[in-house]
mmCIF file of C-alpha atoms and ligand atoms in Angstrom:
data_model
loop_
_atom_site.group_PDB
_atom_site.id
_atom_site.type_symbol
_atom_site.label_atom_id
_atom_site.label_comp_id
_atom_site.label_asym_id
_atom_site.label_seq_id
_atom_site.Cartn_x
_atom_site.Cartn_y
_atom_site.Cartn_z
ATOM 1 C CA MET A 1 0.629 -32.097 -18.979
ATOM 2 C CA SER A 2 0.049 -29.632 -16.202
ATOM 3 C CA ARG A 3 -2.804 -29.062 -14.253
ATOM 4 C CA VAL A 4 -4.959 -25.885 -13.003
ATOM 5 C CA PHE A 5 -7.368 -25.188 -10.607
ATOM 6 C CA VAL A 6 -9.534 -22.469 -11.195
ATOM 7 C CA ALA A 7 -11.198 -20.812 -8.401
ATOM 8 C CA TYR A 8 -14.461 -19.010 -9.902
ATOM 9 C CA THR A 9 -15.383 -16.645 -7.055
ATOM 10 C CA GLY A 10 -17.924 -13.998 -8.951
ATOM 11 C CA GLY A 11 -16.831 -10.602 -10.662
ATOM 12 C CA THR A 12 -18.110 -9.310 -13.894
ATOM 13 C CA ILE A 13 -17.039 -11.786 -16.173
ATOM 14 C CA GLY A 14 -20.135 -14.216 -14.774
ATOM 15 C CA MET A 15 -22.601 -11.081 -14.516
ATOM 16 C CA VAL A 16 -25.570 -10.754 -16.416
ATOM 17 C CA PRO A 17 -27.579 -7.501 -16.591
ATOM 18 C CA GLY A 18 -29.969 -7.146 -13.374
ATOM 19 C CA ALA A 19 -33.081 -4.755 -12.203
ATOM 20 C CA GLY A 20 -30.458 -2.983 -10.316
ATOM 21 C CA GLY A 21 -27.092 -3.386 -12.771
ATOM 22 C CA PHE A 22 -24.821 -6.829 -13.538
ATOM 23 C CA VAL A 23 -25.098 -9.371 -10.841
ATOM 24 C CA PRO A 24 -23.437 -12.307 -10.991
ATOM 25 C CA LYS A 25 -25.397 -15.463 -12.285
ATOM 26 C CA PRO A 26 -24.362 -18.983 -10.719
ATOM 27 C CA GLY A 27 -23.621 -21.207 -13.751
ATOM 28 C CA GLU A 28 -23.222 -18.278 -15.992
ATOM 29 C CA PHE A 29 -19.496 -18.204 -16.709
ATOM 30 C CA LEU A 30 -19.263 -21.946 -16.921
ATOM 31 C CA ASP A 31 -22.287 -21.859 -19.523
ATOM 32 C CA ILE A 32 -20.321 -20.237 -21.828
ATOM 33 C CA PHE A 33 -16.657 -21.132 -20.913
ATOM 34 C CA ASN A 34 -17.042 -24.726 -21.448
ATOM 35 C CA HIS A 35 -19.316 -24.412 -24.849
ATOM 36 C CA LEU A 36 -16.033 -22.061 -26.507
ATOM 37 C CA ASP A 37 -14.324 -23.791 -29.440
ATOM 38 C CA PHE A 38 -10.835 -23.732 -27.868
ATOM 39 C CA VAL A 39 -11.578 -25.551 -24.802
ATOM 40 C CA GLY A 40 -9.537 -28.252 -24.881
ATOM 41 C CA ALA A 41 -7.311 -26.943 -27.486
ATOM 42 C CA PRO A 42 -3.939 -28.651 -26.548
ATOM 43 C CA GLU A 43 -2.325 -24.695 -25.901
ATOM 44 C CA LEU A 44 -4.357 -25.190 -23.043
ATOM 45 C CA PRO A 45 -3.687 -26.566 -19.266
ATOM 46 C CA ASP A 46 -5.272 -29.784 -18.194
ATOM 47 C CA PHE A 47 -7.861 -27.435 -15.941
ATOM 48 C CA VAL A 48 -10.831 -27.949 -13.308
ATOM 49 C CA ILE A 49 -13.152 -25.163 -12.759
ATOM 50 C CA GLU A 50 -15.035 -24.711 -9.216
ATOM 51 C CA GLU A 51 -17.904 -21.954 -9.007
ATOM 52 C CA PHE A 52 -17.729 -20.465 -5.086
ATOM 53 C CA ASP A 53 -21.596 -21.004 -3.571
ATOM 54 C CA PRO A 54 -22.576 -17.708 -3.549
ATOM 55 C CA ILE A 55 -20.412 -16.025 -6.196
ATOM 56 C CA LEU A 56 -19.765 -12.403 -5.350
ATOM 57 C CA ASP A 57 -19.523 -9.370 -6.640
ATOM 58 C CA SER A 58 -16.157 -8.636 -5.546
ATOM 59 C CA ALA A 59 -17.367 -5.367 -3.614
ATOM 60 C CA ASN A 60 -19.216 -7.736 -0.832
ATOM 61 C CA MET A 61 -16.039 -9.504 -0.409
ATOM 62 C CA ARG A 62 -14.812 -10.272 3.391
ATOM 63 C CA PRO A 63 -11.831 -11.878 4.506
ATOM 64 C CA THR A 64 -13.810 -14.743 5.138
ATOM 65 C CA ASP A 65 -13.860 -15.062 1.414
ATOM 66 C CA TRP A 66 -10.324 -14.798 1.322
ATOM 67 C CA ASN A 67 -10.347 -17.609 3.876
ATOM 68 C CA ARG A 68 -12.538 -19.665 1.589
ATOM 69 C CA ILE A 69 -10.161 -18.973 -1.459
ATOM 70 C CA ALA A 70 -6.608 -19.824 0.493
ATOM 71 C CA SER A 71 -8.478 -23.093 1.892
ATOM 72 C CA ILE A 72 -9.346 -24.258 -1.590
ATOM 73 C CA ILE A 73 -5.898 -23.194 -2.666
ATOM 74 C CA GLU A 74 -4.605 -25.403 0.541
ATOM 75 C CA GLU A 75 -6.852 -28.445 -0.210
ATOM 76 C CA LYS A 76 -6.140 -28.904 -3.960
ATOM 77 C CA TYR A 77 -2.162 -27.701 -3.555
ATOM 78 C CA THR A 78 -0.573 -30.970 -4.249
ATOM 79 C CA GLU A 79 -3.101 -32.336 -6.654
ATOM 80 C CA PHE A 80 -2.583 -29.146 -9.262
ATOM 81 C CA ASP A 81 0.547 -27.389 -10.591
ATOM 82 C CA GLY A 82 -0.849 -24.083 -10.380
ATOM 83 C CA PHE A 83 -4.189 -21.786 -9.402
ATOM 84 C CA VAL A 84 -6.494 -19.216 -10.971
ATOM 85 C CA VAL A 85 -8.717 -17.276 -8.887
ATOM 86 C CA LEU A 86 -11.175 -15.636 -11.195
ATOM 87 C CA HIS A 87 -12.435 -12.504 -9.144
ATOM 88 C CA GLY A 88 -14.344 -9.166 -9.561
ATOM 89 C CA THR A 89 -11.981 -6.213 -10.261
ATOM 90 C CA ASP A 90 -13.217 -3.795 -7.647
ATOM 91 C CA THR A 91 -11.796 -5.717 -4.412
ATOM 92 C CA MET A 92 -9.278 -7.928 -6.548
ATOM 93 C CA ALA A 93 -5.837 -5.671 -4.960
ATOM 94 C CA TYR A 94 -7.219 -6.471 -1.817
ATOM 95 C CA THR A 95 -7.455 -10.208 -2.343
ATOM 96 C CA ALA A 96 -4.223 -10.360 -4.111
ATOM 97 C CA SER A 97 -2.386 -8.569 -1.143
ATOM 98 C CA ALA A 98 -3.976 -10.391 1.259
ATOM 99 C CA LEU A 99 -3.335 -14.031 -0.254
ATOM 100 C CA SER A 100 0.349 -13.007 -0.597
ATOM 101 C CA PHE A 101 0.876 -12.644 3.248
ATOM 102 C CA MET A 102 -1.767 -15.442 4.030
ATOM 103 C CA LEU A 103 0.056 -18.266 1.921
ATOM 104 C CA GLU A 104 3.391 -18.899 3.109
ATOM 105 C CA GLY A 105 5.932 -20.990 1.549
ATOM 106 C CA LEU A 106 3.822 -20.596 -1.325
ATOM 107 C CA ARG A 107 5.519 -22.568 -4.345
ATOM 108 C CA LYS A 108 3.124 -22.399 -7.353
ATOM 109 C CA PRO A 109 1.456 -19.608 -9.388
ATOM 110 C CA VAL A 110 -1.341 -18.254 -8.108
ATOM 111 C CA ILE A 111 -2.852 -15.962 -10.576
ATOM 112 C CA LEU A 112 -6.519 -13.624 -10.060
ATOM 113 C CA THR A 113 -8.064 -12.377 -12.972
ATOM 114 C CA GLY A 114 -11.489 -11.091 -14.184
ATOM 115 C CA SER A 115 -12.875 -8.891 -16.657
ATOM 116 C CA GLN A 116 -14.085 -5.700 -17.667
ATOM 117 C CA ILE A 117 -16.973 -6.652 -19.930
ATOM 118 C CA PRO A 118 -18.767 -10.240 -18.827
ATOM 119 C CA LEU A 119 -18.347 -13.115 -21.163
ATOM 120 C CA CYS A 120 -21.708 -12.744 -22.077
ATOM 121 C CA ARG A 121 -20.941 -9.956 -24.363
ATOM 122 C CA ILE A 122 -19.112 -10.657 -27.532
ATOM 123 C CA ARG A 123 -16.521 -7.790 -26.778
ATOM 124 C CA SER A 124 -15.685 -9.412 -23.592
ATOM 125 C CA ASP A 125 -11.537 -9.003 -22.141
ATOM 126 C CA GLY A 126 -12.541 -12.346 -20.075
ATOM 127 C CA TYR A 127 -11.359 -15.054 -22.626
ATOM 128 C CA ARG A 128 -8.605 -13.678 -23.223
ATOM 129 C CA ASN A 129 -7.334 -13.194 -19.624
ATOM 130 C CA VAL A 130 -8.822 -15.933 -18.181
ATOM 131 C CA VAL A 131 -6.920 -18.299 -21.179
ATOM 132 C CA GLU A 132 -3.487 -16.083 -20.617
ATOM 133 C CA ALA A 133 -3.940 -16.665 -16.824
ATOM 134 C CA MET A 134 -4.147 -20.416 -17.291
ATOM 135 C CA THR A 135 -1.304 -20.141 -19.486
ATOM 136 C CA LEU A 136 0.603 -18.831 -16.927
ATOM 137 C CA ALA A 137 -0.284 -20.822 -13.606
ATOM 138 C CA GLY A 138 0.269 -23.735 -15.890
ATOM 139 C CA ASP A 139 3.398 -22.896 -17.833
ATOM 140 C CA TYR A 140 5.367 -21.342 -16.226
ATOM 141 C CA SER A 141 7.590 -21.266 -12.467
ATOM 142 C CA ILE A 142 5.761 -18.050 -10.712
ATOM 143 C CA PRO A 143 5.779 -18.822 -7.258
ATOM 144 C CA GLU A 144 3.580 -15.450 -5.986
ATOM 145 C CA VAL A 145 0.278 -14.502 -6.191
ATOM 146 C CA CYS A 146 -0.193 -12.227 -9.273
ATOM 147 C CA ILE A 147 -2.449 -10.321 -11.245
ATOM 148 C CA HIS A 148 -2.702 -10.763 -14.626
ATOM 149 C CA PHE A 149 -4.854 -8.397 -16.414
ATOM 150 C CA GLY A 150 -5.224 -6.804 -19.652
ATOM 151 C CA GLY A 151 -1.821 -8.466 -21.087
ATOM 152 C CA ARG A 152 -0.064 -7.276 -17.706
ATOM 153 C CA LEU A 153 1.624 -9.825 -15.057
ATOM 154 C CA LEU A 154 1.854 -7.980 -12.369
ATOM 155 C CA ARG A 155 2.946 -8.931 -8.285
ATOM 156 C CA GLY A 156 -0.522 -8.815 -6.594
ATOM 157 C CA ASN A 157 0.770 -6.948 -3.454
ATOM 158 C CA ARG A 158 2.449 -4.278 -6.081
ATOM 159 C CA ALA A 159 -0.601 -3.938 -7.730
ATOM 160 C CA THR A 160 -3.900 -1.667 -7.322
ATOM 161 C CA LYS A 161 -7.090 -1.245 -9.756
ATOM 162 C CA VAL A 162 -6.571 2.177 -11.612
ATOM 163 C CA SER A 163 -9.340 2.243 -14.279
ATOM 164 C CA SER A 164 -13.271 1.400 -13.835
ATOM 165 C CA ALA A 165 -13.318 1.250 -18.074
ATOM 166 C CA ALA A 166 -10.078 0.361 -19.699
ATOM 167 C CA LEU A 167 -8.723 -3.148 -20.464
ATOM 168 C CA LYS A 168 -5.905 -2.564 -19.029
ATOM 169 C CA ALA A 169 -7.383 -1.916 -15.433
ATOM 170 C CA PHE A 170 -4.303 -2.474 -13.055
ATOM 171 C CA ASP A 171 -1.518 -0.925 -12.555
ATOM 172 C CA SER A 172 1.952 -1.912 -10.594
ATOM 173 C CA PRO A 173 3.446 2.010 -9.852
ATOM 174 C CA ASN A 174 6.363 1.098 -7.721
ATOM 175 C CA PHE A 175 7.735 -2.069 -9.244
ATOM 176 C CA PRO A 176 8.106 -3.251 -13.205
ATOM 177 C CA PHE A 177 5.405 -5.635 -14.703
ATOM 178 C CA LEU A 178 6.637 -9.245 -14.009
ATOM 179 C CA GLY A 179 5.688 -9.981 -17.158
ATOM 180 C CA ARG A 180 3.469 -9.067 -20.617
ATOM 181 C CA VAL A 181 1.146 -11.032 -22.864
ATOM 182 C CA ALA A 182 0.710 -9.848 -26.317
ATOM 183 C CA THR A 183 1.488 -11.867 -29.625
ATOM 184 C CA GLY A 184 3.289 -14.382 -27.053
ATOM 185 C CA PHE A 185 4.494 -14.248 -23.541
ATOM 186 C CA LYS A 186 7.374 -12.777 -21.929
ATOM 187 C CA VAL A 187 7.693 -13.187 -18.294
ATOM 188 C CA ARG A 188 10.618 -11.568 -16.364
ATOM 189 C CA ASP A 189 12.409 -14.487 -14.054
ATOM 190 C CA ASP A 190 14.547 -11.767 -12.999
ATOM 191 C CA LEU A 191 11.668 -10.182 -11.104
ATOM 192 C CA VAL A 192 9.888 -13.292 -10.260
ATOM 193 C CA ARG A 193 10.400 -14.114 -6.585
ATOM 194 C CA ARG A 194 12.306 -17.268 -5.561
ATOM 195 C CA SER A 195 10.867 -20.747 -4.615
ATOM 196 C CA PRO A 196 10.572 -20.285 -0.856
ATOM 197 C CA HIS A 197 11.681 -23.265 1.067
ATOM 198 C CA GLY A 198 9.538 -25.791 3.496
ATOM 199 C CA ALA A 199 5.755 -26.533 3.386
ATOM 200 C CA LEU A 200 2.359 -24.461 2.371
ATOM 201 C CA LYS A 201 1.404 -22.747 5.773
ATOM 202 C CA VAL A 202 -1.972 -21.038 4.968
ATOM 203 C CA HIS A 203 -2.937 -18.219 7.993
ATOM 204 C CA SER A 204 -6.473 -16.890 7.866
ATOM 205 C CA LEU A 205 -7.136 -13.301 8.322
ATOM 206 C CA GLY A 206 -10.599 -11.674 9.501
ATOM 207 C CA ARG A 207 -10.076 -11.397 13.137
ATOM 208 C CA SER A 208 -8.309 -7.425 13.455
ATOM 209 C CA ARG A 209 -9.772 -4.106 13.088
ATOM 210 C CA VAL A 210 -7.935 -2.454 11.016
ATOM 211 C CA GLY A 211 -9.292 0.944 8.851
ATOM 212 C CA ALA A 212 -7.925 3.766 6.268
ATOM 213 C CA LEU A 213 -8.487 7.307 6.325
ATOM 214 C CA ARG A 214 -8.224 9.862 3.961
ATOM 215 C CA ILE A 215 -6.340 13.149 5.162
ATOM 216 C CA PHE A 216 -8.267 16.341 3.802
ATOM 217 C CA PRO A 217 -7.952 20.073 3.615
ATOM 218 C CA GLY A 218 -9.798 21.387 6.481
ATOM 219 C CA MET A 219 -10.384 17.566 8.206
ATOM 220 C CA GLU A 220 -10.985 17.528 11.870
ATOM 221 C CA ALA A 221 -8.604 16.038 14.125
ATOM 222 C CA GLU A 222 -12.205 14.884 15.962
ATOM 223 C CA ILE A 223 -12.893 12.696 12.851
ATOM 224 C CA LEU A 224 -9.588 10.844 13.048
ATOM 225 C CA GLU A 225 -9.787 10.322 17.400
ATOM 226 C CA ASN A 226 -13.007 8.643 16.592
ATOM 227 C CA ILE A 227 -11.870 6.259 13.657
ATOM 228 C CA LEU A 228 -8.955 5.598 16.531
ATOM 229 C CA ARG A 229 -10.836 4.806 19.033
ATOM 230 C CA PRO A 230 -11.509 1.229 20.571
ATOM 231 C CA PRO A 231 -11.756 -1.553 19.320
ATOM 232 C CA LEU A 232 -9.626 -0.311 16.394
ATOM 233 C CA GLN A 233 -6.303 -2.108 16.544
ATOM 234 C CA GLY A 234 -4.230 -0.716 13.253
ATOM 235 C CA LEU A 235 -4.981 2.773 11.058
ATOM 236 C CA VAL A 236 -3.492 3.706 7.398
ATOM 237 C CA LEU A 237 -3.508 7.126 7.428
ATOM 238 C CA GLU A 238 -3.822 8.232 3.459
ATOM 239 C CA CYS A 239 -1.517 11.274 3.524
ATOM 240 C CA TYR A 240 -0.343 14.255 0.886
ATOM 241 C CA GLY A 241 2.275 14.015 -0.615
ATOM 242 C CA VAL A 242 5.694 12.233 0.703
ATOM 243 C CA GLY A 243 3.429 11.517 4.044
ATOM 244 C CA ASN A 244 2.688 15.118 4.937
ATOM 245 C CA ALA A 245 -0.336 16.123 6.937
ATOM 246 C CA PRO A 246 -1.888 19.170 8.439
ATOM 247 C CA VAL A 247 0.104 19.914 11.809
ATOM 248 C CA GLN A 248 0.374 23.937 12.315
ATOM 249 C CA ASP A 249 -1.837 23.157 15.433
ATOM 250 C CA GLY A 250 -0.873 19.886 16.972
ATOM 251 C CA LYS A 251 -3.992 18.717 17.041
ATOM 252 C CA ILE A 252 -3.273 15.849 14.379
ATOM 253 C CA PRO A 253 -0.358 14.663 16.084
ATOM 254 C CA ALA A 254 -1.814 15.002 19.301
ATOM 255 C CA VAL A 255 -4.373 12.138 18.229
ATOM 256 C CA ILE A 256 -1.911 9.925 16.939
ATOM 257 C CA GLU A 257 0.298 10.313 20.087
ATOM 258 C CA SER A 258 -2.466 9.057 22.186
ATOM 259 C CA ALA A 259 -3.646 6.280 19.889
ATOM 260 C CA CYS A 260 -0.106 4.900 19.655
ATOM 261 C CA ARG A 261 0.154 4.785 23.366
ATOM 262 C CA ARG A 262 -2.560 2.939 23.563
ATOM 263 C CA GLY A 263 -0.914 0.680 21.292
ATOM 264 C CA VAL A 264 -2.738 0.883 17.963
ATOM 265 C CA VAL A 265 -0.286 1.090 15.039
ATOM 266 C CA VAL A 266 -0.498 3.975 12.568
ATOM 267 C CA ALA A 267 0.839 3.483 9.481
ATOM 268 C CA ILE A 268 1.359 6.618 6.628
ATOM 269 C CA ALA A 269 0.180 5.839 3.139
ATOM 270 C CA SER A 270 0.381 8.606 0.290
ATOM 271 C CA GLN A 271 -2.305 9.763 -1.563
ATOM 272 C CA CYS A 272 0.131 9.696 -4.481
ATOM 273 C CA SER A 273 0.305 6.199 -6.198
ATOM 274 C CA ASP A 274 3.797 6.783 -7.559
ATOM 275 C CA GLY A 275 6.529 7.292 -5.468
ATOM 276 C CA THR A 276 7.699 6.417 -1.733
ATOM 277 C CA VAL A 277 6.438 7.939 1.673
ATOM 278 C CA ASP A 278 9.187 9.535 3.798
ATOM 279 C CA LEU A 279 8.095 10.637 6.914
ATOM 280 C CA GLY A 280 10.885 13.606 7.816
ATOM 281 C CA GLY A 281 11.262 14.656 4.020
ATOM 282 C CA TYR A 282 9.182 17.681 5.914
ATOM 283 C CA ALA A 283 8.758 19.171 8.991
ATOM 284 C CA THR A 284 4.718 17.898 7.831
ATOM 285 C CA SER A 285 5.870 14.682 8.159
ATOM 286 C CA SER A 286 8.008 14.494 10.819
ATOM 287 C CA ALA A 287 5.520 15.610 13.103
ATOM 288 C CA LEU A 288 3.587 12.590 12.219
ATOM 289 C CA ALA A 289 6.808 9.798 12.949
ATOM 290 C CA GLN A 290 7.408 11.843 16.289
ATOM 291 C CA ALA A 291 3.492 11.141 17.487
ATOM 292 C CA GLY A 292 4.399 7.482 16.823
ATOM 293 C CA ALA A 293 3.389 6.637 13.293
ATOM 294 C CA ILE A 294 5.048 4.594 10.837
ATOM 295 C CA SER A 295 6.342 5.061 7.240
ATOM 296 C CA GLY A 296 3.862 2.840 4.975
ATOM 297 C CA LEU A 297 7.096 3.183 2.355
ATOM 298 C CA ASP A 298 6.008 2.529 -1.533
ATOM 299 C CA MET A 299 3.590 -0.141 -0.202
ATOM 300 C CA THR A 300 -0.093 0.191 -1.685
ATOM 301 C CA VAL A 301 -3.203 0.860 0.713
ATOM 302 C CA GLU A 302 -4.347 -2.563 0.014
ATOM 303 C CA ALA A 303 -0.717 -4.025 0.603
ATOM 304 C CA LEU A 304 -0.433 -1.918 4.208
ATOM 305 C CA MET A 305 -3.782 -2.711 5.166
ATOM 306 C CA THR A 306 -3.828 -6.742 4.415
ATOM 307 C CA LYS A 307 -0.236 -6.884 6.096
ATOM 308 C CA MET A 308 -1.282 -4.854 9.330
ATOM 309 C CA MET A 309 -3.967 -7.393 9.585
ATOM 310 C CA TYR A 310 -1.911 -10.382 8.696
ATOM 311 C CA LEU A 311 0.820 -9.313 11.455
ATOM 312 C CA ILE A 312 -1.816 -8.132 14.266
ATOM 313 C CA GLU A 313 -3.492 -11.428 13.581
ATOM 314 C CA LEU A 314 0.161 -13.144 14.308
ATOM 315 C CA GLY A 315 -0.210 -12.812 17.364
ATOM 316 C CA LEU A 316 2.793 -10.025 17.341
ATOM 317 C CA PRO A 317 3.526 -7.442 19.926
ATOM 318 C CA THR A 318 3.036 -3.733 18.815
ATOM 319 C CA ASP A 319 6.909 -3.086 18.125
ATOM 320 C CA GLN A 320 7.099 -6.031 16.298
ATOM 321 C CA VAL A 321 4.270 -5.334 13.969
ATOM 322 C CA LYS A 322 5.832 -1.841 13.453
ATOM 323 C CA TYR A 323 8.907 -3.062 12.887
ATOM 324 C CA ARG A 324 8.120 -6.014 10.402
ATOM 325 C CA LEU A 325 5.433 -3.415 8.638
ATOM 326 C CA GLY A 326 8.944 -2.032 6.805
ATOM 327 C CA VAL A 327 10.377 -5.097 5.689
ATOM 328 C CA SER A 328 9.275 -6.809 2.851
ATOM 329 C CA LEU A 329 8.106 -10.119 3.398
ATOM 330 C CA ARG A 330 6.152 -11.018 0.448
ATOM 331 C CA GLY A 331 8.276 -8.293 -2.144
ATOM 332 C CA GLU A 332 5.550 -5.966 -1.316
ATOM 333 C CA LEU A 333 7.850 -3.168 -0.973
ATOM 334 C CA SER A 334 11.017 -1.868 -1.887
HETATM 335 N N1 LIG B 1 -18.268 -4.799 -9.339
HETATM 336 C C1 LIG B 1 -17.435 -6.064 -10.192
HETATM 337 C C2 LIG B 1 -16.563 -6.479 -8.989
HETATM 338 O O1 LIG B 1 -15.829 -6.158 -8.642
HETATM 339 C C3 LIG B 1 -16.546 -5.243 -10.955
HETATM 340 C C4 LIG B 1 -15.939 -6.097 -11.607
HETATM 341 O O2 LIG B 1 -15.598 -7.393 -11.792
HETATM 342 O O3 LIG B 1 -15.143 -5.828 -12.605
HETATM 343 O O4 LIG B 1 -17.154 -7.719 -8.801
#
């Protein structure tokens, strides 16, 4: 029988109503889950659940928490066949993207899930998500970091939270689902990454300074200039459409050019979730490329930010960081 390690990091799944809204309550998830009739059913893999201390609303998660998750996976790696990470939905796509880069050489499934409705509520979507994630982690060969939510199995670094209300809260706009679970399990072996060679190598994250800024009509170049000041090392600039920005007065390209000359990495993402950045499609995007910005292609903002952190923290020279941002490392771009 396969063995699955479940890291319970927090999120709505184990929350209860508090004075200011839902809050994670230590022990709540385990209390409810361990008393369910189906726990111990032969369909479920053998599993061990470990509750993090503290458990967090994922809005409070930081790279140090990603490091904790990566470390526990490393510690339990040989003992278990697969891993489930129970996590809040708000930053689940950031954690999944970060882990995909941090866990180099991963050969076992790491499936993140959680719920939109807490387990303490009768309509909770948590039971289904957890049971399905455990099955995927225990019974399938999926050597990558995924999000499984609302019956959709998504590559983690392709996923983004698209709904604060729907039970299918995540989508993967630029890549097909890796699988679907309805009455049965369907996993697309043709899309799942091949198992890499070599041992697992875990990278920590959190020493770099990166940011993101969304362009909007009338945005003054000073806003961009301020955010690009030291100690910032990398910026994801969320532009319009294929990567367009207001460039007519030349101020935004000038600010980008001066930051790039100082060695700051500026990557252009799109405010559209679907499609790819194409710097050069319009004069309003070529100007950014000429200033030294690079294309974020069809990566999610979550993947682009965490990949930038990962590459900067590898200690690579700026031109290498820029080059590798455009190369698929873990299936994060087409
Ligand atoms: N705020 C919650 C969290 O991200 C939302 C959720 O879990 O759905 O932890």
